[in-house]
């Protein structure tokens, strides 16, 4: 797990997101757990990933699937124990896989001891750790990240929560809050984790004047300058440890403001949501790639390429719709999906994202070609966003299919266990078992692509050059003899002159590349 010639590991890593509730269930309760991950580390090793990003596994009432944390220094019993987490870190390292844990600094659980103390008395010092305001009416008109109000009344006071009422926002002006999270970082670094993923990284500081939100005015709780001081402090801590990384979840419409978080004394990397939400369109995708590369180059940070995660509609579904974009403001749940088309495009997108300069992220199930389960009965929906926005993220969080012909598809060690969210029966062809050894499967495509990426020196460099070709084709070189070509033209196109085809997302017709298909080529040199 040493640093490569191309620089630190996080600049070109393939990072796999594990959503613990849905990866694998070892104790038969229908919920994924740490022992289930440990038992299936061979899947991640065989896939070839460089690191795992672990979604929250801390003690939590689970009002928001664990993003309401009651204790950052322990593990929720539903997932296992702290000793089990330490064993997983050690076993992952032995398999050549780094570990990244998720820290949620904007808010904590309403059951956290701090907030319970704050509720117990208006004079409790812990009240200063939050945003309490005495008022006869709601202090502001701010809308929450899930929709709805951001204030809840307690007696003659109100407290702020940008997410659910069970997730009270912390006051990052308070030195105790700052010191607590600096200690939490050291706690996990001391246990061997290689990186920290920072949830809702741009939201920590709020304008203390609590101004109303007006059209055109700066947002009073988004991307305030003071937040950068937090990450400068965290960077100093990360730099105390060898080869550690800070990775931010930064939802930001302007690329320039986004990359402010990636200045040399702040975060090492951040998720590229501009790329994730981009339409399946050659002009928009090329523009997004250019914009991303230029902005990151200005601050010397590596780009990241993300297609899906635990919050967004799986891209097999997204790419099979007429509108192929993603936005929380654009609820497309239930609109028609062509899964064959979406899968073909997802295969091509895999070769695109894995051959661009920078780091690539794979959300669990992408490697199996899973689609969004949009048929979850309303009474089984658990996502708090559903009641506020009418959109649920549960469809991308459905437990993984491992073996067999019917649910639970080997997700649980118990044949009688009911997974916490229902799996589509049609996933019988998407299990790890069904796809292993099938050269046409999504799983074998990912395995082959990641293996080639690891072995190809050009894909660890930080430069690319567009080829002069049809404007509806994305074609670029990485180094002197490697090229990726993605055809979005709607018609077959001739491949550029090349020595051999290294990998294709779909069948080739001689030297013709079908639409919505990508190929990696070895170019001829020295002629």
Short mmCIF file of C-alpha atoms in Angstrom, two decimals:
data_model
loop_
_atom_site.label_atom_id
_atom_site.label_comp_id
_atom_site.label_asym_id
_atom_site.label_seq_id
_atom_site.Cartn_x
_atom_site.Cartn_y
_atom_site.Cartn_z
CA UNK A 1 0.00 0.00 0.00
CA UNK A 2 2.89 2.34 -0.65
CA UNK A 3 2.71 5.67 -2.41
CA UNK A 4 3.13 5.24 -6.18
CA UNK A 5 5.39 7.12 -8.57
CA UNK A 6 2.31 9.14 -9.54
CA UNK A 7 2.07 10.52 -6.00
CA UNK A 8 0.07 9.69 -2.85
CA UNK A 9 -2.47 6.87 -3.11
CA UNK A 10 -5.51 9.10 -2.92
CA UNK A 11 -4.60 10.94 -6.14
CA UNK A 12 -5.36 7.93 -8.37
CA UNK A 13 -7.09 5.36 -6.14
CA UNK A 14 -10.19 3.35 -6.95
CA UNK A 15 -12.29 3.77 -3.81
CA UNK A 16 -15.28 1.53 -3.07
CA UNK A 17 -18.14 2.80 -0.92
CA UNK A 18 -19.48 0.25 1.54
CA UNK A 19 -22.95 1.00 2.90
CA UNK A 20 -22.75 -1.30 5.96
CA UNK A 21 -26.50 -1.95 6.35
CA UNK A 22 -26.65 -3.36 2.84
CA UNK A 23 -23.33 -5.07 2.12
CA UNK A 24 -23.58 -8.46 3.87
CA UNK A 25 -25.35 -9.76 6.98
CA UNK A 26 -23.35 -12.22 9.11
CA UNK A 27 -25.63 -12.50 12.15
CA UNK A 28 -28.92 -13.19 10.37
CA UNK A 29 -30.93 -10.15 11.48
CA UNK A 30 -31.47 -8.83 7.94
CA UNK A 31 -29.08 -5.88 8.42
CA UNK A 32 -25.52 -5.83 7.10
CA UNK A 33 -22.69 -5.75 9.62
CA UNK A 34 -18.94 -5.61 10.09
CA UNK A 35 -18.52 -9.38 10.19
CA UNK A 36 -20.36 -9.58 6.89
CA UNK A 37 -17.86 -7.17 5.38
CA UNK A 38 -14.94 -9.12 6.84
CA UNK A 39 -16.31 -12.35 5.39
CA UNK A 40 -16.50 -10.80 1.92
CA UNK A 41 -13.23 -8.90 1.76
CA UNK A 42 -12.17 -11.32 -0.97
CA UNK A 43 -14.82 -9.78 -3.24
CA UNK A 44 -13.21 -6.37 -2.82
CA UNK A 45 -9.71 -7.77 -3.16
CA UNK A 46 -10.68 -9.59 -6.37
CA UNK A 47 -12.37 -6.45 -7.65
CA UNK A 48 -9.02 -4.71 -7.22
CA UNK A 49 -10.05 -1.61 -5.30
CA UNK A 50 -7.45 0.45 -3.45
CA UNK A 51 -9.61 1.65 -0.56
CA UNK A 52 -12.98 1.27 1.15
CA UNK A 53 -15.06 4.24 2.24
CA UNK A 54 -17.28 3.11 5.10
CA UNK A 55 -20.57 4.94 5.59
CA UNK A 56 -21.37 5.70 9.27
CA UNK A 57 -21.23 2.69 11.60
CA UNK A 58 -21.43 4.57 14.91
CA UNK A 59 -24.04 4.24 17.69
CA UNK A 60 -27.17 5.95 16.39
CA UNK A 61 -30.96 5.91 16.76
CA UNK A 62 -30.95 5.62 12.93
CA UNK A 63 -33.31 8.54 12.32
CA UNK A 64 -31.27 9.14 9.15
CA UNK A 65 -29.59 5.77 8.53
CA UNK A 66 -26.73 6.45 10.92
CA UNK A 67 -25.98 10.04 9.91
CA UNK A 68 -27.43 11.01 13.29
CA UNK A 69 -24.45 10.00 15.41
CA UNK A 70 -24.66 9.55 19.18
CA UNK A 71 -21.01 8.55 19.73
CA UNK A 72 -18.18 8.89 17.18
CA UNK A 73 -15.81 6.65 19.17
CA UNK A 74 -17.77 3.41 19.13
CA UNK A 75 -19.71 1.09 16.81
CA UNK A 76 -23.48 0.59 16.82
CA UNK A 77 -24.35 -2.89 18.10
CA UNK A 78 -26.38 -3.57 14.96
CA UNK A 79 -23.08 -3.45 13.05
CA UNK A 80 -20.80 -5.08 15.62
CA UNK A 81 -18.13 -3.83 18.01
CA UNK A 82 -15.17 -1.49 18.05
CA UNK A 83 -12.92 -4.55 18.27
CA UNK A 84 -14.57 -5.87 15.12
CA UNK A 85 -13.98 -2.56 13.35
CA UNK A 86 -10.31 -2.63 14.34
CA UNK A 87 -10.06 -6.20 13.04
CA UNK A 88 -11.66 -5.13 9.75
CA UNK A 89 -9.13 -2.31 9.36
CA UNK A 90 -6.26 -4.72 9.98
CA UNK A 91 -7.65 -7.38 7.63
CA UNK A 92 -8.30 -4.84 4.89
CA UNK A 93 -4.72 -3.60 5.21
CA UNK A 94 -3.47 -7.19 4.97
CA UNK A 95 -5.45 -7.50 1.72
CA UNK A 96 -3.85 -4.31 0.38
CA UNK A 97 -6.97 -2.20 0.90
CA UNK A 98 -7.00 1.13 2.74
CA UNK A 99 -9.86 2.25 5.00
CA UNK A 100 -11.76 5.55 5.01
CA UNK A 101 -14.36 6.33 7.68
CA UNK A 102 -17.22 8.80 7.51
CA UNK A 103 -17.35 11.75 9.93
CA UNK A 104 -20.48 13.92 10.21
CA UNK A 105 -19.44 17.29 11.69
CA UNK A 106 -22.48 19.45 10.91
CA UNK A 107 -24.78 17.77 13.40
CA UNK A 108 -25.12 14.97 15.94
CA UNK A 109 -27.99 12.84 17.17
CA UNK A 110 -30.62 14.35 19.44
CA UNK A 111 -29.76 11.43 21.75
CA UNK A 112 -26.10 12.47 22.03
CA UNK A 113 -25.20 13.29 25.66
CA UNK A 114 -24.45 16.89 24.72
CA UNK A 115 -27.93 17.52 23.34
CA UNK A 116 -29.64 15.63 26.14
CA UNK A 117 -27.84 17.89 28.62
CA UNK A 118 -28.83 20.95 26.59
CA UNK A 119 -32.47 19.89 26.70
CA UNK A 120 -32.36 19.27 30.44
CA UNK A 121 -31.76 22.91 31.36
CA UNK A 122 -31.79 26.27 29.53
CA UNK A 123 -28.74 27.15 31.64
CA UNK A 124 -26.70 24.09 30.69
CA UNK A 125 -23.33 25.01 29.14
CA UNK A 126 -24.03 22.46 26.40
CA UNK A 127 -26.71 24.79 25.00
CA UNK A 128 -23.87 26.86 23.58
CA UNK A 129 -22.76 23.88 21.50
CA UNK A 130 -25.94 24.20 19.41
CA UNK A 131 -28.10 26.88 17.79
CA UNK A 132 -30.79 27.62 20.39
CA UNK A 133 -32.80 30.82 19.99
CA UNK A 134 -35.50 32.22 22.27
CA UNK A 135 -38.39 33.42 20.15
CA UNK A 136 -42.18 33.45 20.04
CA UNK A 137 -42.06 32.31 16.42
CA UNK A 138 -39.74 30.35 14.18
CA UNK A 139 -36.46 32.34 14.01
CA UNK A 140 -36.00 32.13 10.21
CA UNK A 141 -37.62 30.89 7.02
CA UNK A 142 -34.71 28.57 6.19
CA UNK A 143 -35.63 25.39 4.37
CA UNK A 144 -33.92 22.13 5.31
CA UNK A 145 -31.72 19.94 3.15
CA UNK A 146 -34.53 17.38 3.07
CA UNK A 147 -37.17 20.08 2.66
CA UNK A 148 -39.39 21.46 5.42
CA UNK A 149 -38.55 23.61 8.41
CA UNK A 150 -35.10 23.83 10.00
CA UNK A 151 -36.32 24.75 13.47
CA UNK A 152 -37.97 22.76 16.27
CA UNK A 153 -39.51 24.37 19.36
CA UNK A 154 -38.53 23.30 22.89
CA UNK A 155 -40.37 25.36 25.49
CA UNK A 156 -39.81 29.01 24.63
CA UNK A 157 -36.68 28.21 22.59
CA UNK A 158 -36.07 26.84 19.11
CA UNK A 159 -33.10 24.80 17.92
CA UNK A 160 -31.67 24.61 14.41
CA UNK A 161 -31.40 21.45 12.34
CA UNK A 162 -30.63 21.63 8.62
CA UNK A 163 -31.68 17.98 8.30
CA UNK A 164 -34.20 16.21 10.57
CA UNK A 165 -35.21 17.35 14.08
CA UNK A 166 -33.25 14.35 15.36
CA UNK A 167 -30.07 15.92 13.93
CA UNK A 168 -29.43 19.21 15.80
CA UNK A 169 -26.77 21.39 14.19
CA UNK A 170 -23.58 22.08 16.10
CA UNK A 171 -22.25 25.56 16.76
CA UNK A 172 -18.82 25.53 15.15
CA UNK A 173 -17.90 28.86 16.73
CA UNK A 174 -17.57 27.05 20.07
CA UNK A 175 -14.03 25.85 20.94
CA UNK A 176 -15.35 22.70 22.65
CA UNK A 177 -17.01 21.59 19.40
CA UNK A 178 -13.83 22.28 17.46
CA UNK A 179 -11.67 20.39 19.96
CA UNK A 180 -14.06 17.43 20.09
CA UNK A 181 -13.84 16.75 16.37
CA UNK A 182 -10.10 17.23 16.27
CA UNK A 183 -9.89 14.53 18.92
CA UNK A 184 -12.28 12.28 16.94
CA UNK A 185 -9.99 12.54 13.91
CA UNK A 186 -7.01 11.48 16.01
CA UNK A 187 -9.05 8.62 17.55
CA UNK A 188 -9.62 7.03 14.12
CA UNK A 189 -6.20 7.86 12.70
CA UNK A 190 -4.70 6.18 15.76
CA UNK A 191 -6.71 3.06 14.88
CA UNK A 192 -5.13 2.93 11.46
CA UNK A 193 -7.73 4.45 9.16
CA UNK A 194 -6.18 5.98 6.07
CA UNK A 195 -8.71 8.70 5.37
CA UNK A 196 -11.72 10.65 6.58
CA UNK A 197 -14.76 11.32 4.40
CA UNK A 198 -16.47 14.51 5.62
CA UNK A 199 -20.25 14.65 5.33
CA UNK A 200 -21.95 17.92 4.31
CA UNK A 201 -18.58 19.62 4.51
CA UNK A 202 -19.75 23.09 3.39
CA UNK A 203 -22.52 23.53 5.97
CA UNK A 204 -20.74 23.80 9.31
CA UNK A 205 -20.75 27.57 9.92
CA UNK A 206 -23.86 29.73 9.93
CA UNK A 207 -24.31 33.48 9.85
CA UNK A 208 -24.98 34.29 13.56
CA UNK A 209 -27.28 37.14 12.54
CA UNK A 210 -29.66 34.49 11.15
CA UNK A 211 -30.68 36.52 8.08
CA UNK A 212 -33.64 35.37 6.04
CA UNK A 213 -32.96 33.65 2.74
CA UNK A 214 -33.66 36.00 -0.16
CA UNK A 215 -33.26 35.51 -3.88
CA UNK A 216 -29.76 36.35 -5.04
CA UNK A 217 -28.33 36.78 -1.53
CA UNK A 218 -25.50 34.59 -0.18
CA UNK A 219 -26.86 31.56 1.64
CA UNK A 220 -26.59 32.05 5.42
CA UNK A 221 -25.59 28.43 6.06
CA UNK A 222 -23.67 27.35 3.00
CA UNK A 223 -19.98 27.82 2.20
CA UNK A 224 -19.22 30.61 4.67
CA UNK A 225 -15.54 31.60 4.73
CA UNK A 226 -15.08 30.44 8.34
CA UNK A 227 -15.57 26.80 7.32
CA UNK A 228 -12.18 26.81 5.63
CA UNK A 229 -10.49 27.46 8.98
CA UNK A 230 -11.94 24.13 10.19
CA UNK A 231 -10.34 22.20 7.37
CA UNK A 232 -7.02 23.98 7.71
CA UNK A 233 -6.97 22.77 11.30
CA UNK A 234 -7.97 19.24 10.25
CA UNK A 235 -5.29 19.23 7.55
CA UNK A 236 -2.64 19.99 10.16
CA UNK A 237 -3.85 16.97 12.14
CA UNK A 238 -3.90 14.70 9.07
CA UNK A 239 -0.36 15.82 8.24
CA UNK A 240 0.79 14.54 11.64
CA UNK A 241 0.12 11.02 10.33
CA UNK A 242 1.78 9.46 7.27
CA UNK A 243 -0.18 9.08 4.05
CA UNK A 244 -3.60 10.14 5.37
CA UNK A 245 -6.32 11.89 3.34
CA UNK A 246 -9.31 14.16 3.98
CA UNK A 247 -12.12 13.82 1.41
CA UNK A 248 -15.05 16.22 1.41
CA UNK A 249 -18.68 15.89 0.42
CA UNK A 250 -19.04 19.37 -1.08
CA UNK A 251 -22.24 20.07 -2.99
CA UNK A 252 -21.39 23.30 -4.79
CA UNK A 253 -22.82 24.60 -8.10
CA UNK A 254 -19.74 26.67 -8.95
CA UNK A 255 -16.59 24.65 -9.65
CA UNK A 256 -14.36 27.50 -8.48
CA UNK A 257 -16.02 27.63 -5.04
CA UNK A 258 -15.86 23.85 -4.90
CA UNK A 259 -12.11 23.80 -5.46
CA UNK A 260 -11.54 26.40 -2.72
CA UNK A 261 -11.87 23.41 -0.39
CA UNK A 262 -8.94 21.75 -2.17
CA UNK A 263 -6.30 24.40 -1.66
CA UNK A 264 -2.97 22.95 -0.52
CA UNK A 265 -3.64 23.54 3.18
CA UNK A 266 -7.22 22.19 3.22
CA UNK A 267 -8.81 18.94 1.97
CA UNK A 268 -6.94 16.46 -0.19
CA UNK A 269 -9.93 15.65 -2.42
CA UNK A 270 -13.69 16.13 -2.73
CA UNK A 271 -16.53 14.42 -4.58
CA UNK A 272 -17.19 15.71 -8.09
CA UNK A 273 -20.98 16.05 -8.13
CA UNK A 274 -20.81 18.11 -11.31
CA UNK A 275 -19.84 14.89 -13.12
CA UNK A 276 -22.32 12.72 -11.22
CA UNK A 277 -25.28 14.90 -12.20
CA UNK A 278 -24.20 15.46 -15.80
CA UNK A 279 -26.53 14.35 -18.60
CA UNK A 280 -25.51 11.53 -20.97
CA UNK A 281 -24.61 14.06 -23.63
CA UNK A 282 -21.24 14.41 -25.44
CA UNK A 283 -21.08 18.20 -25.30
CA UNK A 284 -22.12 18.49 -21.64
CA UNK A 285 -19.85 15.65 -20.55
CA UNK A 286 -16.82 17.02 -22.34
CA UNK A 287 -17.48 20.46 -20.91
CA UNK A 288 -17.82 18.96 -17.42
CA UNK A 289 -14.54 17.04 -17.77
CA UNK A 290 -12.69 20.12 -19.05
CA UNK A 291 -14.13 22.31 -16.32
CA UNK A 292 -13.21 19.77 -13.65
CA UNK A 293 -9.64 19.26 -14.85
CA UNK A 294 -8.97 22.98 -15.21
CA UNK A 295 -10.33 23.90 -11.79
CA UNK A 296 -8.46 21.11 -9.99
CA UNK A 297 -5.22 21.93 -11.79
CA UNK A 298 -5.39 25.48 -10.43
CA UNK A 299 -5.16 24.18 -6.85
CA UNK A 300 -3.01 21.12 -7.55
CA UNK A 301 -5.69 18.69 -6.40
CA UNK A 302 -6.74 15.40 -8.02
CA UNK A 303 -10.16 15.24 -9.67
CA UNK A 304 -12.62 12.58 -8.56
CA UNK A 305 -15.08 10.76 -10.80
CA UNK A 306 -18.29 9.59 -9.15
CA UNK A 307 -21.27 7.94 -10.86
CA UNK A 308 -23.45 6.95 -7.88
CA UNK A 309 -23.57 6.84 -4.09
CA UNK A 310 -25.96 6.10 -1.22
CA UNK A 311 -27.84 9.37 -1.73
CA UNK A 312 -28.47 9.39 -5.49
CA UNK A 313 -30.41 7.35 -8.03
CA UNK A 314 -28.29 4.49 -9.35
CA UNK A 315 -26.89 5.40 -12.74
CA UNK A 316 -28.15 2.25 -14.48
CA UNK A 317 -31.61 3.69 -13.84
CA UNK A 318 -30.62 7.30 -14.49
CA UNK A 319 -29.00 6.56 -17.84
CA UNK A 320 -32.06 4.57 -18.92
CA UNK A 321 -34.37 7.56 -18.62
CA UNK A 322 -35.11 10.27 -21.15
CA UNK A 323 -33.74 12.81 -18.63
CA UNK A 324 -30.36 11.39 -17.62
CA UNK A 325 -29.40 14.11 -15.13
CA UNK A 326 -29.55 13.92 -11.34
CA UNK A 327 -30.60 16.63 -8.93
CA UNK A 328 -32.41 16.55 -5.59
CA UNK A 329 -34.63 19.29 -7.01
CA UNK A 330 -35.56 17.13 -10.00
CA UNK A 331 -37.53 14.16 -8.66
CA UNK A 332 -37.79 11.62 -11.48
CA UNK A 333 -38.98 8.70 -9.36
CA UNK A 334 -41.31 6.48 -11.32
CA UNK A 335 -40.56 7.88 -14.76
CA UNK A 336 -40.01 5.21 -17.48
CA UNK A 337 -36.65 3.43 -17.50
CA UNK A 338 -35.07 1.38 -20.30
CA UNK A 339 -32.84 -0.89 -18.20
CA UNK A 340 -31.12 -2.40 -21.24
CA UNK A 341 -30.13 1.06 -22.43
CA UNK A 342 -29.18 2.16 -18.92
CA UNK A 343 -26.98 -0.89 -18.45
CA UNK A 344 -25.23 -0.38 -21.78
CA UNK A 345 -24.49 3.21 -20.88
CA UNK A 346 -23.40 2.27 -17.36
CA UNK A 347 -20.87 -0.16 -18.80
CA UNK A 348 -19.48 2.59 -21.03
CA UNK A 349 -19.47 5.06 -18.13
CA UNK A 350 -17.37 2.62 -16.11
CA UNK A 351 -14.60 2.71 -18.70
CA UNK A 352 -14.89 6.48 -18.93
CA UNK A 353 -14.68 7.14 -15.18
CA UNK A 354 -11.90 4.58 -14.65
CA UNK A 355 -9.67 6.08 -17.35
CA UNK A 356 -9.90 9.79 -16.54
CA UNK A 357 -7.08 11.43 -14.54
CA UNK A 358 -7.62 11.31 -10.81
CA UNK A 359 -9.44 9.01 -8.38
CA UNK A 360 -12.52 6.94 -9.19
CA UNK A 361 -15.30 5.99 -6.76
CA UNK A 362 -17.44 2.87 -7.05
CA UNK A 363 -20.63 2.62 -4.99
CA UNK A 364 -21.39 -0.91 -3.85
CA UNK A 365 -23.51 -2.66 -6.47
CA UNK A 366 -22.25 -0.61 -9.40
CA UNK A 367 -19.91 -3.48 -10.18
CA UNK A 368 -22.99 -5.76 -10.38
CA UNK A 369 -25.00 -3.44 -12.63
CA UNK A 370 -27.75 -2.99 -10.05
CA UNK A 371 -30.58 -0.63 -10.80
CA UNK A 372 -32.70 1.49 -8.46
CA UNK A 373 -35.46 -0.46 -6.74
CA UNK A 374 -38.39 1.89 -7.31
CA UNK A 375 -40.97 -0.66 -6.16
CA UNK A 376 -40.43 -0.52 -2.41
CA UNK A 377 -43.85 -0.52 -0.69
CA UNK A 378 -44.55 2.79 1.00
CA UNK A 379 -44.88 1.11 4.40
CA UNK A 380 -41.31 -0.22 4.10
CA UNK A 381 -39.67 3.09 3.15
CA UNK A 382 -37.30 4.23 5.90
CA UNK A 383 -35.68 7.32 4.41
CA UNK A 384 -36.75 10.51 6.27
CA UNK A 385 -36.41 12.45 3.01
CA UNK A 386 -39.50 10.70 1.65
CA UNK A 387 -41.92 12.43 4.02
CA UNK A 388 -40.44 15.84 3.26
CA UNK A 389 -39.75 15.67 -0.48
CA UNK A 390 -41.66 12.69 -1.78
CA UNK A 391 -38.36 11.15 -2.93
CA UNK A 392 -36.67 8.22 -1.23
CA UNK A 393 -33.02 7.26 -1.35
CA UNK A 394 -33.87 3.75 -0.19
CA UNK A 395 -33.98 2.47 -3.76
CA UNK A 396 -30.18 2.72 -4.08
CA UNK A 397 -29.60 1.26 -0.59
CA UNK A 398 -31.15 -2.17 -1.16
CA UNK A 399 -29.00 -5.07 0.14
CA UNK A 400 -26.55 -6.64 -2.31
CA UNK A 401 -27.28 -9.96 -4.04
CA UNK A 402 -24.50 -12.51 -3.56
CA UNK A 403 -25.77 -15.99 -4.47
CA UNK A 404 -28.87 -18.00 -5.33
CA UNK A 405 -32.00 -17.54 -7.40
CA UNK A 406 -34.27 -15.69 -4.98
CA UNK A 407 -34.12 -13.15 -2.14
CA UNK A 408 -32.26 -12.74 0.13
CA UNK A 409 -29.67 -13.84 -2.49
CA UNK A 410 -27.10 -14.85 0.12
CA UNK A 411 -27.13 -11.39 1.70
CA UNK A 412 -27.87 -12.98 5.07
CA UNK A 413 -26.37 -16.11 6.58
CA UNK A 414 -29.90 -17.01 7.61
CA UNK A 415 -32.18 -18.31 4.85
CA UNK A 416 -35.20 -17.08 6.80
CA UNK A 417 -33.91 -13.54 7.39
CA UNK A 418 -35.80 -10.71 5.76
CA UNK A 419 -33.47 -7.99 4.40
CA UNK A 420 -34.18 -4.56 5.83
CA UNK A 421 -35.20 -3.40 2.34
CA UNK A 422 -36.70 -5.70 -0.33
CA UNK A 423 -34.56 -6.95 -3.21
CA UNK A 424 -36.04 -7.26 -6.72
CA UNK A 425 -36.51 -10.90 -7.76
CA UNK A 426 -35.00 -9.93 -11.13
CA UNK A 427 -31.62 -9.53 -9.45
CA UNK A 428 -31.10 -13.29 -9.69
CA UNK A 429 -28.99 -12.60 -12.78
CA UNK A 430 -27.06 -9.85 -10.97
CA UNK A 431 -25.58 -11.84 -8.08
CA UNK A 432 -21.83 -12.04 -7.56
CA UNK A 433 -22.09 -15.80 -8.09
CA UNK A 434 -24.00 -15.50 -11.39
CA UNK A 435 -21.60 -12.94 -12.82
CA UNK A 436 -18.28 -14.42 -11.72
CA UNK A 437 -16.53 -15.98 -14.68
CA UNK A 438 -18.99 -14.59 -17.24
CA UNK A 439 -16.86 -12.42 -19.54
CA UNK A 440 -19.91 -10.44 -20.64
CA UNK A 441 -20.98 -9.53 -17.09
CA UNK A 442 -20.71 -6.13 -15.43
CA UNK A 443 -18.66 -7.65 -12.61
CA UNK A 444 -16.01 -9.05 -14.93
CA UNK A 445 -15.92 -5.75 -16.83
CA UNK A 446 -15.11 -3.90 -13.59
CA UNK A 447 -12.56 -6.50 -12.53
CA UNK A 448 -10.82 -6.31 -15.90
CA UNK A 449 -10.90 -2.51 -16.04
CA UNK A 450 -9.51 -2.03 -12.53
CA UNK A 451 -6.81 -4.63 -13.15
CA UNK A 452 -5.78 -2.88 -16.39
CA UNK A 453 -5.91 0.50 -14.68
CA UNK A 454 -3.56 -0.74 -11.96
CA UNK A 455 -1.12 -2.17 -14.53
CA UNK A 456 -1.22 0.71 -17.01
CA UNK A 457 1.38 3.39 -16.14
CA UNK A 458 -0.37 6.01 -18.27
CA UNK A 459 -3.49 5.78 -16.09
CA UNK A 460 -1.53 6.85 -13.02
CA UNK A 461 -0.31 10.04 -14.68
CA UNK A 462 -2.30 13.27 -14.36
CA UNK A 463 -2.55 14.34 -18.00
CA UNK A 464 -4.92 13.60 -20.85
CA UNK A 465 -5.24 14.91 -24.40
CA UNK A 466 -8.43 15.04 -26.43
CA UNK A 467 -8.27 13.39 -29.85
CA UNK A 468 -9.50 15.32 -32.89
CA UNK A 469 -12.62 13.35 -33.71
CA UNK A 470 -16.40 13.58 -34.15
CA UNK A 471 -17.71 16.13 -31.58
CA UNK A 472 -20.27 13.55 -30.44
CA UNK A 473 -17.48 11.18 -29.46
CA UNK A 474 -15.38 11.48 -26.30
CA UNK A 475 -11.89 10.30 -27.28
CA UNK A 476 -8.69 11.03 -25.42
CA UNK A 477 -5.22 9.68 -24.81
CA UNK A 478 -3.49 8.99 -21.52
CA UNK A 479 0.20 8.83 -22.21
CA UNK A 480 1.77 7.96 -25.58
CA UNK A 481 -0.12 4.77 -26.44
CA UNK A 482 -3.35 4.50 -24.40
CA UNK A 483 -6.71 5.87 -25.57
CA UNK A 484 -10.32 5.74 -24.43
CA UNK A 485 -13.10 6.25 -26.97
CA UNK A 486 -16.77 6.65 -25.98
CA UNK A 487 -19.34 6.87 -28.75
CA UNK A 488 -22.38 9.02 -27.93
CA UNK A 489 -23.20 9.87 -31.55
CA UNK A 490 -26.20 7.59 -32.03
CA UNK A 491 -24.51 5.69 -34.88
CA UNK A 492 -21.51 3.35 -35.26
CA UNK A 493 -18.18 5.12 -35.75
CA UNK A 494 -14.80 3.87 -36.98
CA UNK A 495 -12.15 3.42 -34.31
CA UNK A 496 -8.95 5.45 -34.58
CA UNK A 497 -5.82 3.68 -35.79
CA UNK A 498 -4.64 1.35 -33.04
CA UNK A 499 -2.55 -1.69 -32.31
CA UNK A 500 -5.04 -3.63 -30.22
CA UNK A 501 -8.25 -3.36 -28.24
CA UNK A 502 -7.55 -3.71 -24.52
CA UNK A 503 -11.14 -3.71 -23.27
CA UNK A 504 -14.58 -2.82 -24.60
CA UNK A 505 -17.83 -2.15 -22.75
CA UNK A 506 -19.80 -3.95 -25.48
CA UNK A 507 -19.34 -5.98 -28.66
CA UNK A 508 -17.35 -4.42 -31.50
CA UNK A 509 -18.32 -4.78 -35.17
CA UNK A 510 -14.88 -5.11 -36.66
CA UNK A 511 -13.37 -1.65 -36.34
CA UNK A 512 -16.73 -0.01 -35.74
CA UNK A 513 -17.73 1.20 -32.27
CA UNK A 514 -21.45 1.03 -31.52
CA UNK A 515 -23.32 3.90 -29.90
CA UNK A 516 -23.24 4.11 -26.08
CA UNK A 517 -20.13 1.92 -26.07
CA UNK A 518 -16.61 2.66 -24.82
CA UNK A 519 -13.29 1.03 -25.64
CA UNK A 520 -9.75 1.16 -24.32
CA UNK A 521 -7.13 0.98 -27.07
CA UNK A 522 -3.41 0.44 -27.35
CA UNK A 523 -2.29 2.95 -29.97
CA UNK A 524 0.45 2.42 -32.53
CA UNK A 525 3.59 4.39 -31.77
CA UNK A 526 6.88 5.05 -33.53
CA UNK A 527 5.38 5.22 -37.05
#
